[in-house]
Amino acid sequence: MTSQRKRTAILISGRGSNMRALIEAARVPAFPAEIALVLSNRPDAAGLAFAKENGIACAAVDHKIYAGREEFERSMQVLLDLHRIEIICLAGFMRMLTPWFIGQWQGALINIHPALLPAYRGLDTHRRALDDGVKIHGCTAHFVVPAMDEGPIIAQAAVAVLDSDTPETLAARVLAQEHVIYPAALERLAAGRLQVQGNRVFCEDGSGALPAPLRVPAAS
Ligand code: GAR
């Protein structure tokens, strides 16, 4: 079983709470992916310390020292090859990737985004959702394609927007759901249970969307 686990790299730029959720999930021996590498484009990313403490190979490839995106990505690719990586999870990795890099990893490169795509691509999703007055917000795990925050959707979780919400309180509830759906998405991908047809992702067990009930906290 152990030898069949898919060797997975997590790419981060900062705090790394999604990275942590993936690492925790992969501690279970039956989980079909093992976290074999954490890579950051920022040497000072807080998440690197947690990965190191947990005995996971870590590396920083500082994008600032490269002349262009592709040179930067070629350095990452060398490390990914060295560690025999089969799947990449972007987890708060805040660099746009080139079509070249994405092409190397077709079907094996996934991302977590803090909004219900295709709504609120890009940054500052929680403030924009509040400004628009939406009542439902959430997060999306999806395959990466060259267009930013597009690509077949693997899983989504919805979060009810409260009258009292600020971008920070909403972000915290969405983040808790990210930590649920991202490991679940990786589990399905690594187990070879996902099939992509156009924009649609089907799971072998026919379960469709992951169970993610709307949670409306009782009024205080
Ligand atoms: C997460 O909310 C993730 O969805 C978001 O950055 C945060 C990283 O937090 N990613 C993006 O906005 C990518 N477009 P984390 O470092 O604690 O996982």
PDB file of C-alpha atoms and ligand atoms in Angstrom:
ATOM      1  CA  MET A   1       0.000   0.000   0.000  1.00  0.00           C
ATOM      2  CA  THR A   2       2.658   2.487   1.108  1.00  0.00           C
ATOM      3  CA  SER A   3       4.604   2.249  -2.136  1.00  0.00           C
ATOM      4  CA  GLN A   4       1.464   3.042  -4.132  1.00  0.00           C
ATOM      5  CA  ARG A   5       0.800   6.320  -2.387  1.00  0.00           C
ATOM      6  CA  LYS A   6       1.126   9.179  -4.840  1.00  0.00           C
ATOM      7  CA  ARG A   7       4.123  11.364  -4.116  1.00  0.00           C
ATOM      8  CA  THR A   8       2.668  14.842  -3.668  1.00  0.00           C
ATOM      9  CA  ALA A   9       4.236  18.291  -3.473  1.00  0.00           C
ATOM     10  CA  ILE A  10       2.527  21.250  -1.847  1.00  0.00           C
ATOM     11  CA  LEU A  11       3.417  24.711  -3.163  1.00  0.00           C
ATOM     12  CA  ILE A  12       2.947  27.569  -0.714  1.00  0.00           C
ATOM     13  CA  SER A  13       3.726  31.267  -0.413  1.00  0.00           C
ATOM     14  CA  GLY A  14       2.770  32.032   3.181  1.00  0.00           C
ATOM     15  CA  ARG A  15       0.949  30.800   6.254  1.00  0.00           C
ATOM     16  CA  GLY A  16       0.304  27.298   4.961  1.00  0.00           C
ATOM     17  CA  SER A  17      -2.865  26.336   6.819  1.00  0.00           C
ATOM     18  CA  ASN A  18      -4.137  24.366   3.807  1.00  0.00           C
ATOM     19  CA  MET A  19      -0.723  22.710   3.587  1.00  0.00           C
ATOM     20  CA  ARG A  20      -1.139  21.698   7.206  1.00  0.00           C
ATOM     21  CA  ALA A  21      -4.586  20.227   6.543  1.00  0.00           C
ATOM     22  CA  LEU A  22      -3.128  18.171   3.690  1.00  0.00           C
ATOM     23  CA  ILE A  23      -0.201  16.996   5.827  1.00  0.00           C
ATOM     24  CA  GLU A  24      -2.574  15.987   8.654  1.00  0.00           C
ATOM     25  CA  ALA A  25      -4.826  14.075   6.244  1.00  0.00           C
ATOM     26  CA  ALA A  26      -1.851  12.258   4.732  1.00  0.00           C
ATOM     27  CA  ARG A  27      -0.712  11.022   8.159  1.00  0.00           C
ATOM     28  CA  VAL A  28      -3.374   8.350   7.886  1.00  0.00           C
ATOM     29  CA  PRO A  29      -1.596   5.352   6.326  1.00  0.00           C
ATOM     30  CA  ALA A  30      -4.586   4.533   4.102  1.00  0.00           C
ATOM     31  CA  PHE A  31      -4.580   8.036   2.560  1.00  0.00           C
ATOM     32  CA  PRO A  32      -3.599   7.522  -1.092  1.00  0.00           C
ATOM     33  CA  ALA A  33      -1.130  10.445  -1.225  1.00  0.00           C
ATOM     34  CA  GLU A  34       2.042  11.094   0.757  1.00  0.00           C
ATOM     35  CA  ILE A  35       3.387  14.591   1.138  1.00  0.00           C
ATOM     36  CA  ALA A  36       6.911  14.232  -0.214  1.00  0.00           C
ATOM     37  CA  LEU A  37       7.867  17.901  -0.635  1.00  0.00           C
ATOM     38  CA  VAL A  38       6.817  21.396   0.395  1.00  0.00           C
ATOM     39  CA  LEU A  39       8.055  24.116  -1.930  1.00  0.00           C
ATOM     40  CA  SER A  40       7.763  27.839  -1.369  1.00  0.00           C
ATOM     41  CA  ASN A  41       8.569  30.768  -3.614  1.00  0.00           C
ATOM     42  CA  ARG A  42       9.241  32.771  -0.449  1.00  0.00           C
ATOM     43  CA  PRO A  43      12.112  31.640   1.799  1.00  0.00           C
ATOM     44  CA  ASP A  44      10.379  33.297   4.777  1.00  0.00           C
ATOM     45  CA  ALA A  45       7.007  31.549   4.294  1.00  0.00           C
ATOM     46  CA  ALA A  46       5.672  30.652   7.742  1.00  0.00           C
ATOM     47  CA  GLY A  47       4.396  27.296   6.509  1.00  0.00           C
ATOM     48  CA  LEU A  48       7.915  25.999   5.843  1.00  0.00           C
ATOM     49  CA  ALA A  49       8.638  25.739   9.577  1.00  0.00           C
ATOM     50  CA  PHE A  50       5.672  23.424  10.193  1.00  0.00           C
ATOM     51  CA  ALA A  51       6.653  21.171   7.297  1.00  0.00           C
ATOM     52  CA  LYS A  52      10.252  21.027   8.526  1.00  0.00           C
ATOM     53  CA  GLU A  53       9.166  20.204  12.099  1.00  0.00           C
ATOM     54  CA  ASN A  54       7.134  17.362  10.658  1.00  0.00           C
ATOM     55  CA  GLY A  55      10.080  15.853   8.844  1.00  0.00           C
ATOM     56  CA  ILE A  56       8.887  16.728   5.356  1.00  0.00           C
ATOM     57  CA  ALA A  57      11.426  17.733   2.718  1.00  0.00           C
ATOM     58  CA  CYS A  58      11.221  21.491   2.183  1.00  0.00           C
ATOM     59  CA  ALA A  59      12.732  23.894  -0.285  1.00  0.00           C
ATOM     60  CA  ALA A  60      12.431  27.541  -1.203  1.00  0.00           C
ATOM     61  CA  VAL A  61      12.837  28.690  -4.788  1.00  0.00           C
ATOM     62  CA  ASP A  62      12.909  32.457  -4.484  1.00  0.00           C
ATOM     63  CA  HIS A  63      11.163  33.829  -7.570  1.00  0.00           C
ATOM     64  CA  LYS A  64      12.891  37.204  -7.111  1.00  0.00           C
ATOM     65  CA  ILE A  65      16.282  35.893  -8.186  1.00  0.00           C
ATOM     66  CA  TYR A  66      15.047  34.678 -11.583  1.00  0.00           C
ATOM     67  CA  ALA A  67      14.882  36.753 -14.739  1.00  0.00           C
ATOM     68  CA  GLY A  68      11.512  35.358 -15.752  1.00  0.00           C
ATOM     69  CA  ARG A  69       8.679  33.063 -14.761  1.00  0.00           C
ATOM     70  CA  GLU A  70       9.824  30.140 -16.839  1.00  0.00           C
ATOM     71  CA  GLU A  71      13.368  30.169 -15.392  1.00  0.00           C
ATOM     72  CA  PHE A  72      11.818  30.167 -11.916  1.00  0.00           C
ATOM     73  CA  GLU A  73       9.519  27.296 -12.828  1.00  0.00           C
ATOM     74  CA  ARG A  74      12.336  25.270 -14.400  1.00  0.00           C
ATOM     75  CA  SER A  75      14.134  25.389 -11.055  1.00  0.00           C
ATOM     76  CA  MET A  76      11.000  24.170  -9.311  1.00  0.00           C
ATOM     77  CA  GLN A  77      10.635  21.451 -11.935  1.00  0.00           C
ATOM     78  CA  VAL A  78      14.164  20.178 -11.202  1.00  0.00           C
ATOM     79  CA  LEU A  79      13.231  19.753  -7.525  1.00  0.00           C
ATOM     80  CA  LEU A  80       9.884  18.180  -8.358  1.00  0.00           C
ATOM     81  CA  ASP A  81      11.654  15.655 -10.602  1.00  0.00           C
ATOM     82  CA  LEU A  82      14.334  15.014  -7.990  1.00  0.00           C
ATOM     83  CA  HIS A  83      11.652  14.133  -5.446  1.00  0.00           C
ATOM     84  CA  ARG A  84       9.736  12.034  -8.012  1.00  0.00           C
ATOM     85  CA  ILE A  85       6.587  14.085  -7.512  1.00  0.00           C
ATOM     86  CA  GLU A  86       3.390  12.855  -9.158  1.00  0.00           C
ATOM     87  CA  ILE A  87       0.808  15.380  -7.926  1.00  0.00           C
ATOM     88  CA  ILE A  88       1.071  19.075  -7.051  1.00  0.00           C
ATOM     89  CA  CYS A  89      -1.296  20.917  -4.706  1.00  0.00           C
ATOM     90  CA  LEU A  90      -1.160  24.706  -4.808  1.00  0.00           C
ATOM     91  CA  ALA A  91      -2.005  25.923  -1.307  1.00  0.00           C
ATOM     92  CA  GLY A  92      -1.924  29.698  -1.132  1.00  0.00           C
ATOM     93  CA  PHE A  93       0.776  29.757  -3.818  1.00  0.00           C
ATOM     94  CA  MET A  94       0.583  33.329  -5.049  1.00  0.00           C
ATOM     95  CA  ARG A  95       2.487  33.144  -8.349  1.00  0.00           C
ATOM     96  CA  MET A  96       0.850  32.811 -11.731  1.00  0.00           C
ATOM     97  CA  LEU A  97       2.124  29.684 -13.476  1.00  0.00           C
ATOM     98  CA  THR A  98       2.987  29.627 -17.172  1.00  0.00           C
ATOM     99  CA  PRO A  99       1.211  27.402 -19.710  1.00  0.00           C
ATOM    100  CA  TRP A 100       4.533  25.524 -20.010  1.00  0.00           C
ATOM    101  CA  PHE A 101       4.569  24.510 -16.344  1.00  0.00           C
ATOM    102  CA  ILE A 102       0.840  23.779 -16.257  1.00  0.00           C
ATOM    103  CA  GLY A 103       1.282  21.635 -19.378  1.00  0.00           C
ATOM    104  CA  GLN A 104       3.882  19.501 -17.560  1.00  0.00           C
ATOM    105  CA  TRP A 105       1.335  18.691 -14.873  1.00  0.00           C
ATOM    106  CA  GLN A 106      -1.908  18.281 -16.734  1.00  0.00           C
ATOM    107  CA  GLY A 107      -4.417  16.355 -14.626  1.00  0.00           C
ATOM    108  CA  ALA A 108      -2.044  16.333 -11.659  1.00  0.00           C
ATOM    109  CA  LEU A 109      -2.062  20.001 -10.574  1.00  0.00           C
ATOM    110  CA  ILE A 110      -4.824  21.266  -8.298  1.00  0.00           C
ATOM    111  CA  ASN A 111      -5.597  24.480  -6.442  1.00  0.00           C
ATOM    112  CA  ILE A 112      -7.784  25.712  -3.605  1.00  0.00           C
ATOM    113  CA  HIS A 113      -9.528  29.039  -4.122  1.00  0.00           C
ATOM    114  CA  PRO A 114     -11.428  31.032  -1.480  1.00  0.00           C
ATOM    115  CA  ALA A 115     -14.680  31.564  -3.431  1.00  0.00           C
ATOM    116  CA  LEU A 116     -17.358  29.602  -5.228  1.00  0.00           C
ATOM    117  CA  LEU A 117     -15.871  29.654  -8.719  1.00  0.00           C
ATOM    118  CA  PRO A 118     -16.613  30.863 -11.324  1.00  0.00           C
ATOM    119  CA  ALA A 119     -17.592  33.754  -9.026  1.00  0.00           C
ATOM    120  CA  TYR A 120     -14.828  35.871  -7.516  1.00  0.00           C
ATOM    121  CA  ARG A 121     -11.732  34.812  -9.341  1.00  0.00           C
ATOM    122  CA  GLY A 122      -8.589  36.639  -8.239  1.00  0.00           C
ATOM    123  CA  LEU A 123      -7.795  38.306  -4.942  1.00  0.00           C
ATOM    124  CA  ASP A 124      -9.734  39.877  -2.096  1.00  0.00           C
ATOM    125  CA  THR A 125     -12.634  37.488  -2.632  1.00  0.00           C
ATOM    126  CA  HIS A 126     -14.260  37.898   0.784  1.00  0.00           C
ATOM    127  CA  ARG A 127     -14.454  41.702   0.717  1.00  0.00           C
ATOM    128  CA  ARG A 128     -15.801  41.616  -2.853  1.00  0.00           C
ATOM    129  CA  ALA A 129     -18.450  39.060  -1.879  1.00  0.00           C
ATOM    130  CA  LEU A 130     -19.566  41.227   1.055  1.00  0.00           C
ATOM    131  CA  ASP A 131     -19.611  44.359  -1.138  1.00  0.00           C
ATOM    132  CA  ASP A 132     -21.889  42.521  -3.579  1.00  0.00           C
ATOM    133  CA  GLY A 133     -24.210  41.483  -0.772  1.00  0.00           C
ATOM    134  CA  VAL A 134     -24.142  37.781  -1.622  1.00  0.00           C
ATOM    135  CA  LYS A 135     -25.716  35.477   0.949  1.00  0.00           C
ATOM    136  CA  ILE A 136     -23.733  32.386   0.022  1.00  0.00           C
ATOM    137  CA  HIS A 137     -19.966  32.271  -0.327  1.00  0.00           C
ATOM    138  CA  GLY A 138     -17.454  29.436  -0.113  1.00  0.00           C
ATOM    139  CA  CYS A 139     -14.438  27.728  -1.607  1.00  0.00           C
ATOM    140  CA  THR A 140     -13.462  25.574  -4.568  1.00  0.00           C
ATOM    141  CA  ALA A 141     -10.894  22.866  -5.215  1.00  0.00           C
ATOM    142  CA  HIS A 142     -10.163  22.631  -8.928  1.00  0.00           C
ATOM    143  CA  PHE A 143      -7.713  21.449 -11.561  1.00  0.00           C
ATOM    144  CA  VAL A 144      -5.356  24.181 -12.747  1.00  0.00           C
ATOM    145  CA  VAL A 145      -5.492  25.404 -16.340  1.00  0.00           C
ATOM    146  CA  PRO A 146      -3.611  28.356 -17.847  1.00  0.00           C
ATOM    147  CA  ALA A 147      -6.484  30.818 -17.254  1.00  0.00           C
ATOM    148  CA  MET A 148      -6.368  32.098 -13.674  1.00  0.00           C
ATOM    149  CA  ASP A 149      -8.829  30.453 -11.252  1.00  0.00           C
ATOM    150  CA  GLU A 150     -10.472  28.423 -13.996  1.00  0.00           C
ATOM    151  CA  GLY A 151     -10.343  24.697 -14.590  1.00  0.00           C
ATOM    152  CA  PRO A 152     -12.590  21.721 -13.848  1.00  0.00           C
ATOM    153  CA  ILE A 153     -14.105  21.858 -10.374  1.00  0.00           C
ATOM    154  CA  ILE A 154     -13.449  18.899  -8.083  1.00  0.00           C
ATOM    155  CA  ALA A 155     -15.218  20.060  -4.931  1.00  0.00           C
ATOM    156  CA  GLN A 156     -16.939  23.080  -3.432  1.00  0.00           C
ATOM    157  CA  ALA A 157     -18.230  23.990  -0.008  1.00  0.00           C
ATOM    158  CA  ALA A 158     -20.726  26.741   0.697  1.00  0.00           C
ATOM    159  CA  VAL A 159     -20.768  29.059   3.674  1.00  0.00           C
ATOM    160  CA  ALA A 160     -23.694  31.267   4.678  1.00  0.00           C
ATOM    161  CA  VAL A 161     -22.878  34.983   4.882  1.00  0.00           C
ATOM    162  CA  LEU A 162     -23.965  36.546   8.167  1.00  0.00           C
ATOM    163  CA  ASP A 163     -25.141  40.120   8.665  1.00  0.00           C
ATOM    164  CA  SER A 164     -22.346  40.580  11.180  1.00  0.00           C
ATOM    165  CA  ASP A 165     -19.606  39.349   8.807  1.00  0.00           C
ATOM    166  CA  THR A 166     -16.440  41.269   8.064  1.00  0.00           C
ATOM    167  CA  PRO A 167     -13.981  40.036   5.408  1.00  0.00           C
ATOM    168  CA  GLU A 168     -11.983  38.495   8.266  1.00  0.00           C
ATOM    169  CA  THR A 169     -14.821  36.563   9.927  1.00  0.00           C
ATOM    170  CA  LEU A 170     -16.080  35.331   6.570  1.00  0.00           C
ATOM    171  CA  ALA A 171     -12.544  34.318   5.542  1.00  0.00           C
ATOM    172  CA  ALA A 172     -12.156  32.295   8.741  1.00  0.00           C
ATOM    173  CA  ARG A 173     -15.335  30.266   8.118  1.00  0.00           C
ATOM    174  CA  VAL A 174     -14.448  29.733   4.458  1.00  0.00           C
ATOM    175  CA  LEU A 175     -10.915  28.663   5.432  1.00  0.00           C
ATOM    176  CA  ALA A 176     -12.323  26.004   7.767  1.00  0.00           C
ATOM    177  CA  GLN A 177     -14.183  24.568   4.776  1.00  0.00           C
ATOM    178  CA  GLU A 178     -11.058  24.759   2.586  1.00  0.00           C
ATOM    179  CA  HIS A 179      -9.391  22.500   5.130  1.00  0.00           C
ATOM    180  CA  VAL A 180     -12.178  19.962   4.637  1.00  0.00           C
ATOM    181  CA  ILE A 181     -12.577  19.906   0.871  1.00  0.00           C
ATOM    182  CA  TYR A 182      -8.921  20.189  -0.178  1.00  0.00           C
ATOM    183  CA  PRO A 183      -7.741  16.956   1.488  1.00  0.00           C
ATOM    184  CA  ALA A 184     -10.905  15.258   0.186  1.00  0.00           C
ATOM    185  CA  ALA A 185     -10.117  16.448  -3.354  1.00  0.00           C
ATOM    186  CA  LEU A 186      -6.523  15.234  -3.095  1.00  0.00           C
ATOM    187  CA  GLU A 187      -7.715  11.895  -1.760  1.00  0.00           C
ATOM    188  CA  ARG A 188      -9.991  11.377  -4.768  1.00  0.00           C
ATOM    189  CA  LEU A 189      -7.346  12.452  -7.267  1.00  0.00           C
ATOM    190  CA  ALA A 190      -4.580  10.329  -5.741  1.00  0.00           C
ATOM    191  CA  ALA A 191      -6.855   7.294  -5.594  1.00  0.00           C
ATOM    192  CA  GLY A 192      -7.473   7.667  -9.322  1.00  0.00           C
ATOM    193  CA  ARG A 193     -11.179   8.131  -8.743  1.00  0.00           C
ATOM    194  CA  LEU A 194     -11.657  11.320 -10.782  1.00  0.00           C
ATOM    195  CA  GLN A 195     -12.587  11.556 -14.435  1.00  0.00           C
ATOM    196  CA  VAL A 196     -12.584  14.855 -16.282  1.00  0.00           C
ATOM    197  CA  GLN A 197     -14.947  15.433 -19.194  1.00  0.00           C
ATOM    198  CA  GLY A 198     -14.764  18.987 -20.465  1.00  0.00           C
ATOM    199  CA  ASN A 199     -15.370  21.204 -17.453  1.00  0.00           C
ATOM    200  CA  ARG A 200     -17.036  18.475 -15.433  1.00  0.00           C
ATOM    201  CA  VAL A 201     -15.293  16.212 -12.964  1.00  0.00           C
ATOM    202  CA  PHE A 202     -16.919  12.902 -12.140  1.00  0.00           C
ATOM    203  CA  CYS A 203     -16.000  10.760  -9.187  1.00  0.00           C
ATOM    204  CA  GLU A 204     -15.967   7.005  -9.673  1.00  0.00           C
ATOM    205  CA  ASP A 205     -18.278   6.438  -6.711  1.00  0.00           C
ATOM    206  CA  GLY A 206     -20.896   8.748  -8.226  1.00  0.00           C
ATOM    207  CA  SER A 207     -20.947  10.894  -5.113  1.00  0.00           C
ATOM    208  CA  GLY A 208     -20.900  14.179  -7.026  1.00  0.00           C
ATOM    209  CA  ALA A 209     -20.284  17.215  -4.826  1.00  0.00           C
ATOM    210  CA  LEU A 210     -18.609  16.522  -1.534  1.00  0.00           C
ATOM    211  CA  PRO A 211     -20.917  16.574   1.459  1.00  0.00           C
ATOM    212  CA  ALA A 212     -20.704  20.174   2.590  1.00  0.00           C
ATOM    213  CA  PRO A 213     -23.941  21.256   4.190  1.00  0.00           C
ATOM    214  CA  LEU A 214     -24.651  24.921   4.601  1.00  0.00           C
ATOM    215  CA  ARG A 215     -23.869  25.829   8.154  1.00  0.00           C
ATOM    216  CA  VAL A 216     -25.989  28.642   9.481  1.00  0.00           C
ATOM    217  CA  PRO A 217     -24.870  29.385  13.033  1.00  0.00           C
ATOM    218  CA  ALA A 218     -27.639  30.062  15.528  1.00  0.00           C
ATOM    219  CA  ALA A 219     -28.243  33.781  16.030  1.00  0.00           C
ATOM    220  CA  SER A 220     -26.497  34.990  19.178  1.00  0.00           C
TER     221      SER A 220
HETATM  222  C1  GAR B   1      -6.306  30.360   1.235  1.00  0.00           C
HETATM  223  O1  GAR B   1      -7.493  30.987   1.630  1.00  0.00           O
HETATM  224  C2  GAR B   1      -6.350  29.982  -0.227  1.00  0.00           C
HETATM  225  O2  GAR B   1      -7.625  29.581  -0.646  1.00  0.00           O
HETATM  226  C3  GAR B   1      -5.958  31.274  -0.884  1.00  0.00           C
HETATM  227  O3  GAR B   1      -4.924  31.789  -0.077  1.00  0.00           O
HETATM  228  C4  GAR B   1      -5.133  31.345   1.267  1.00  0.00           C
HETATM  229  C5  GAR B   1      -3.870  30.694   1.728  1.00  0.00           C
HETATM  230  O4  GAR B   1      -3.959  30.364   3.075  1.00  0.00           O
HETATM  231  N1  GAR B   1      -5.532  31.082  -2.224  1.00  0.00           N
HETATM  232  C6  GAR B   1      -5.746  31.959  -3.193  1.00  0.00           C
HETATM  233  O5  GAR B   1      -6.292  33.024  -3.014  1.00  0.00           O
HETATM  234  C7  GAR B   1      -5.234  31.523  -4.548  1.00  0.00           C
HETATM  235  N2  GAR B   1      -5.904  32.234  -5.577  1.00  0.00           N
HETATM  236  P1  GAR B   1      -3.044  29.268   3.697  1.00  0.00           P
HETATM  237  O6  GAR B   1      -1.596  29.675   3.343  1.00  0.00           O
HETATM  238  O7  GAR B   1      -3.280  29.366   5.162  1.00  0.00           O
HETATM  239  O8  GAR B   1      -3.408  27.948   3.124  1.00  0.00           O
END
